[in-house]
Amino acid sequence: MSDTTEPSGLQEPSLDEQIAAYQREFRDLDPQVEQVVSALGRLNRRMNVGYGRQLADLGISNAEWEVLKTLVVAGSPYRLGPGELAKRLGLTPAAMTHRIDRMANEGLVTRDRDENNRVRVIVELTDEGRTKWLEAMRMASAFEGDLLQDLSGEERGALGEMLIRLLRRVEHTQPDAGGRLTDLD
């Protein structure tokens, strides 16, 4: 056996093999539905690994990336309170505090008292944080362009519309599934 192949039993089964096994054990399975959701799950997992590698190359974690993009999406001057950040990310205040502490120590954000309300704390994106965000976006854009290279513009548009419909269905039926509500980091 060459060093480049995985030992038997360690390789993930193909989607067809997985669906056949599921059907063997659960006869009511709709193979078309299973093909779609299994492919989406595998794609999501592999994309997250790819994004994680890119972020690691930049010296930031996925958790830090989430904060950076939340501040950017908030718009200039890229500032939010820790409570608002926690809410938008689906985190507990304790998890958010831990994350902000790390990021402030790394120079990605600042944490200062609000000049208008000294009780309120404001988290703001630094130039270093914005630079990391921009570089991550450049890397992700190249990765995503490569991922979708085999689809025409029309196919990309149709796929995007279909995925948005699926997302809306999940958001409607599982409104509490948008974020994590426990301390994960």
mmCIF file of C-alpha atoms in Angstrom:
data_model
loop_
_atom_site.group_PDB
_atom_site.id
_atom_site.type_symbol
_atom_site.label_atom_id
_atom_site.label_comp_id
_atom_site.label_asym_id
_atom_site.label_seq_id
_atom_site.Cartn_x
_atom_site.Cartn_y
_atom_site.Cartn_z
ATOM 1 C CA MET A 1 0.000 0.000 0.000
ATOM 2 C CA SER A 2 1.427 3.417 -0.914
ATOM 3 C CA ASP A 3 1.781 6.194 1.626
ATOM 4 C CA THR A 4 -0.754 8.356 -0.224
ATOM 5 C CA THR A 5 -3.729 6.042 0.211
ATOM 6 C CA GLU A 6 -5.698 5.655 3.378
ATOM 7 C CA PRO A 7 -5.911 2.227 4.981
ATOM 8 C CA SER A 8 -9.148 0.392 4.219
ATOM 9 C CA GLY A 9 -11.974 1.424 6.530
ATOM 10 C CA LEU A 10 -10.597 4.905 7.268
ATOM 11 C CA GLN A 11 -11.756 6.564 4.063
ATOM 12 C CA GLU A 12 -15.170 8.183 4.070
ATOM 13 C CA PRO A 13 -17.665 6.207 1.975
ATOM 14 C CA SER A 14 -18.907 7.772 -1.241
ATOM 15 C CA LEU A 15 -22.293 9.455 -1.089
ATOM 16 C CA ASP A 16 -23.775 6.556 -3.036
ATOM 17 C CA GLU A 17 -22.329 4.065 -0.537
ATOM 18 C CA GLN A 18 -23.589 6.109 2.394
ATOM 19 C CA ILE A 19 -27.094 6.416 0.938
ATOM 20 C CA ALA A 20 -27.204 2.696 0.132
ATOM 21 C CA ALA A 21 -26.256 1.898 3.741
ATOM 22 C CA TYR A 22 -28.900 4.280 5.054
ATOM 23 C CA GLN A 23 -31.535 2.729 2.782
ATOM 24 C CA ARG A 24 -30.544 -0.737 3.950
ATOM 25 C CA GLU A 25 -31.171 0.314 7.559
ATOM 26 C CA PHE A 26 -34.025 2.788 7.009
ATOM 27 C CA ARG A 27 -36.260 1.757 4.122
ATOM 28 C CA ASP A 28 -38.353 4.960 4.206
ATOM 29 C CA LEU A 29 -35.373 7.101 3.230
ATOM 30 C CA ASP A 30 -35.824 9.388 0.233
ATOM 31 C CA PRO A 31 -32.494 8.988 -1.606
ATOM 32 C CA GLN A 32 -32.851 12.309 -3.458
ATOM 33 C CA VAL A 33 -33.325 14.215 -0.213
ATOM 34 C CA GLU A 34 -30.449 12.334 1.406
ATOM 35 C CA GLN A 35 -28.181 13.031 -1.555
ATOM 36 C CA VAL A 36 -28.822 16.779 -1.283
ATOM 37 C CA VAL A 37 -28.434 17.081 2.489
ATOM 38 C CA SER A 38 -25.430 14.748 2.656
ATOM 39 C CA ALA A 39 -23.688 16.612 -0.168
ATOM 40 C CA LEU A 40 -24.398 19.949 1.548
ATOM 41 C CA GLY A 41 -23.056 18.596 4.835
ATOM 42 C CA ARG A 42 -19.866 17.261 3.277
ATOM 43 C CA LEU A 43 -19.364 20.444 1.260
ATOM 44 C CA ASN A 44 -19.821 22.575 4.374
ATOM 45 C CA ARG A 45 -17.352 20.473 6.351
ATOM 46 C CA ARG A 46 -14.706 20.561 3.629
ATOM 47 C CA MET A 47 -15.170 24.288 3.038
ATOM 48 C CA ASN A 48 -14.777 24.942 6.766
ATOM 49 C CA VAL A 49 -11.500 22.990 6.727
ATOM 50 C CA GLY A 50 -10.308 25.075 3.761
ATOM 51 C CA TYR A 51 -11.302 28.343 5.413
ATOM 52 C CA GLY A 52 -9.696 27.196 8.666
ATOM 53 C CA ARG A 53 -6.393 26.573 6.905
ATOM 54 C CA GLN A 54 -6.495 30.016 5.332
ATOM 55 C CA LEU A 55 -7.247 31.686 8.662
ATOM 56 C CA ALA A 56 -4.463 29.716 10.357
ATOM 57 C CA ASP A 57 -2.068 31.006 7.671
ATOM 58 C CA LEU A 58 -3.125 34.521 8.728
ATOM 59 C CA GLY A 59 -2.656 33.717 12.411
ATOM 60 C CA ILE A 60 -6.315 34.069 13.372
ATOM 61 C CA SER A 61 -8.914 31.564 14.495
ATOM 62 C CA ASN A 62 -12.375 31.011 13.059
ATOM 63 C CA ALA A 63 -13.791 32.509 16.273
ATOM 64 C CA GLU A 64 -11.744 35.673 15.724
ATOM 65 C CA TRP A 65 -12.797 35.786 12.071
ATOM 66 C CA GLU A 66 -16.444 35.730 13.152
ATOM 67 C CA VAL A 67 -15.905 38.822 15.315
ATOM 68 C CA LEU A 68 -13.941 40.651 12.598
ATOM 69 C CA LYS A 69 -16.633 40.095 9.984
ATOM 70 C CA THR A 70 -19.411 41.042 12.423
ATOM 71 C CA LEU A 71 -17.685 44.360 13.083
ATOM 72 C CA VAL A 72 -17.181 44.961 9.350
ATOM 73 C CA VAL A 73 -20.821 44.124 8.587
ATOM 74 C CA ALA A 74 -21.856 46.626 11.287
ATOM 75 C CA GLY A 75 -20.275 49.305 9.088
ATOM 76 C CA SER A 76 -17.935 52.176 9.696
ATOM 77 C CA PRO A 77 -16.653 52.968 12.297
ATOM 78 C CA TYR A 78 -16.749 49.168 12.887
ATOM 79 C CA ARG A 79 -17.830 49.369 16.517
ATOM 80 C CA LEU A 80 -20.284 47.396 18.642
ATOM 81 C CA GLY A 81 -20.854 46.723 22.299
ATOM 82 C CA PRO A 82 -19.881 43.276 23.613
ATOM 83 C CA GLY A 83 -23.543 42.429 24.270
ATOM 84 C CA GLU A 84 -24.523 43.223 20.687
ATOM 85 C CA LEU A 85 -21.560 41.211 19.369
ATOM 86 C CA ALA A 86 -22.563 38.253 21.563
ATOM 87 C CA LYS A 87 -26.155 38.466 20.358
ATOM 88 C CA ARG A 88 -25.193 38.641 16.670
ATOM 89 C CA LEU A 89 -22.824 35.675 17.063
ATOM 90 C CA GLY A 90 -25.173 33.600 19.218
ATOM 91 C CA LEU A 91 -22.710 33.527 22.117
ATOM 92 C CA THR A 92 -23.040 33.953 25.840
ATOM 93 C CA PRO A 93 -21.576 37.127 27.345
ATOM 94 C CA ALA A 94 -18.829 35.066 29.021
ATOM 95 C CA ALA A 95 -17.755 33.500 25.723
ATOM 96 C CA MET A 96 -17.790 36.924 24.059
ATOM 97 C CA THR A 97 -15.668 38.454 26.829
ATOM 98 C CA HIS A 98 -13.120 35.666 26.471
ATOM 99 C CA ARG A 99 -12.979 36.167 22.709
ATOM 100 C CA ILE A 100 -12.642 39.958 22.983
ATOM 101 C CA ASP A 101 -9.848 39.585 25.554
ATOM 102 C CA ARG A 102 -7.833 37.395 23.154
ATOM 103 C CA MET A 103 -8.431 39.682 20.221
ATOM 104 C CA ALA A 104 -7.532 42.849 22.131
ATOM 105 C CA ASN A 105 -4.273 41.186 23.239
ATOM 106 C CA GLU A 106 -3.547 40.350 19.581
ATOM 107 C CA GLY A 107 -4.249 43.931 18.452
ATOM 108 C CA LEU A 108 -7.246 42.987 16.299
ATOM 109 C CA VAL A 109 -9.761 45.049 18.293
ATOM 110 C CA THR A 110 -9.761 47.679 20.986
ATOM 111 C CA ARG A 111 -12.074 47.739 23.962
ATOM 112 C CA ASP A 112 -12.756 51.160 25.430
ATOM 113 C CA ARG A 113 -15.429 52.939 27.434
ATOM 114 C CA ASP A 114 -18.055 54.757 25.422
ATOM 115 C CA GLU A 115 -17.323 58.496 25.682
ATOM 116 C CA ASN A 116 -21.050 59.239 25.889
ATOM 117 C CA ASN A 117 -21.823 56.546 28.478
ATOM 118 C CA ARG A 118 -18.842 55.587 30.653
ATOM 119 C CA VAL A 119 -20.611 52.418 31.830
ATOM 120 C CA ARG A 120 -20.850 51.072 28.282
ATOM 121 C CA VAL A 121 -17.892 49.328 26.629
ATOM 122 C CA ILE A 122 -17.280 49.576 22.883
ATOM 123 C CA VAL A 123 -15.331 47.035 20.834
ATOM 124 C CA GLU A 124 -13.756 48.533 17.723
ATOM 125 C CA LEU A 125 -11.895 47.003 14.802
ATOM 126 C CA THR A 126 -8.236 48.088 14.600
ATOM 127 C CA ASP A 127 -6.267 48.691 11.415
ATOM 128 C CA GLU A 128 -4.571 45.325 12.040
ATOM 129 C CA GLY A 129 -7.967 43.649 12.415
ATOM 130 C CA ARG A 130 -9.225 45.215 9.197
ATOM 131 C CA THR A 131 -6.056 44.154 7.371
ATOM 132 C CA LYS A 132 -6.563 40.559 8.562
ATOM 133 C CA TRP A 133 -10.207 40.697 7.474
ATOM 134 C CA LEU A 134 -9.282 41.992 4.008
ATOM 135 C CA GLU A 135 -6.607 39.335 3.515
ATOM 136 C CA ALA A 136 -9.006 36.600 4.658
ATOM 137 C CA MET A 137 -11.576 37.903 2.169
ATOM 138 C CA ARG A 138 -9.007 37.840 -0.661
ATOM 139 C CA MET A 139 -8.078 34.253 0.174
ATOM 140 C CA ALA A 140 -11.717 33.166 0.554
ATOM 141 C CA SER A 141 -12.689 34.813 -2.725
ATOM 142 C CA ALA A 142 -10.011 32.852 -4.599
ATOM 143 C CA PHE A 143 -11.013 29.618 -2.827
ATOM 144 C CA GLU A 144 -14.705 30.157 -3.580
ATOM 145 C CA GLY A 145 -14.045 31.097 -7.205
ATOM 146 C CA ASP A 146 -12.084 27.878 -7.620
ATOM 147 C CA LEU A 147 -14.863 25.903 -5.928
ATOM 148 C CA LEU A 148 -17.485 27.223 -8.357
ATOM 149 C CA GLN A 149 -15.353 27.252 -11.509
ATOM 150 C CA ASP A 150 -17.261 24.387 -13.137
ATOM 151 C CA LEU A 151 -20.606 26.200 -12.886
ATOM 152 C CA SER A 152 -21.779 28.769 -15.407
ATOM 153 C CA GLY A 153 -23.020 32.135 -14.222
ATOM 154 C CA GLU A 154 -26.580 30.955 -14.793
ATOM 155 C CA GLU A 155 -25.972 27.775 -12.783
ATOM 156 C CA ARG A 156 -24.401 29.781 -9.953
ATOM 157 C CA GLY A 157 -27.429 32.060 -9.874
ATOM 158 C CA ALA A 158 -29.851 29.135 -9.843
ATOM 159 C CA LEU A 159 -27.890 27.295 -7.155
ATOM 160 C CA GLY A 160 -27.732 30.442 -5.043
ATOM 161 C CA GLU A 161 -31.495 30.939 -5.306
ATOM 162 C CA MET A 162 -32.181 27.316 -4.380
ATOM 163 C CA LEU A 163 -29.855 27.419 -1.396
ATOM 164 C CA ILE A 164 -31.464 30.638 -0.185
ATOM 165 C CA ARG A 165 -34.870 28.956 -0.356
ATOM 166 C CA LEU A 166 -33.532 26.073 1.749
ATOM 167 C CA LEU A 167 -31.973 28.511 4.201
ATOM 168 C CA ARG A 168 -35.226 30.435 4.551
ATOM 169 C CA ARG A 169 -37.084 27.182 5.265
ATOM 170 C CA VAL A 170 -34.619 26.258 8.018
ATOM 171 C CA GLU A 171 -34.685 29.781 9.456
ATOM 172 C CA HIS A 172 -38.488 29.669 9.511
ATOM 173 C CA THR A 173 -38.788 26.215 11.056
ATOM 174 C CA GLN A 174 -35.728 26.438 13.337
ATOM 175 C CA PRO A 175 -35.501 30.133 14.323
ATOM 176 C CA ASP A 176 -33.284 29.367 17.319
ATOM 177 C CA ALA A 177 -30.664 27.511 15.250
ATOM 178 C CA GLY A 178 -28.755 30.609 14.098
ATOM 179 C CA GLY A 179 -26.065 30.633 16.727
ATOM 180 C CA ARG A 180 -24.443 28.941 19.629
ATOM 181 C CA LEU A 181 -25.859 29.732 23.014
ATOM 182 C CA THR A 182 -23.248 28.051 25.170
ATOM 183 C CA ASP A 183 -19.655 28.821 26.029
ATOM 184 C CA LEU A 184 -17.668 27.087 23.317
ATOM 185 C CA ASP A 185 -14.356 28.885 23.538
#
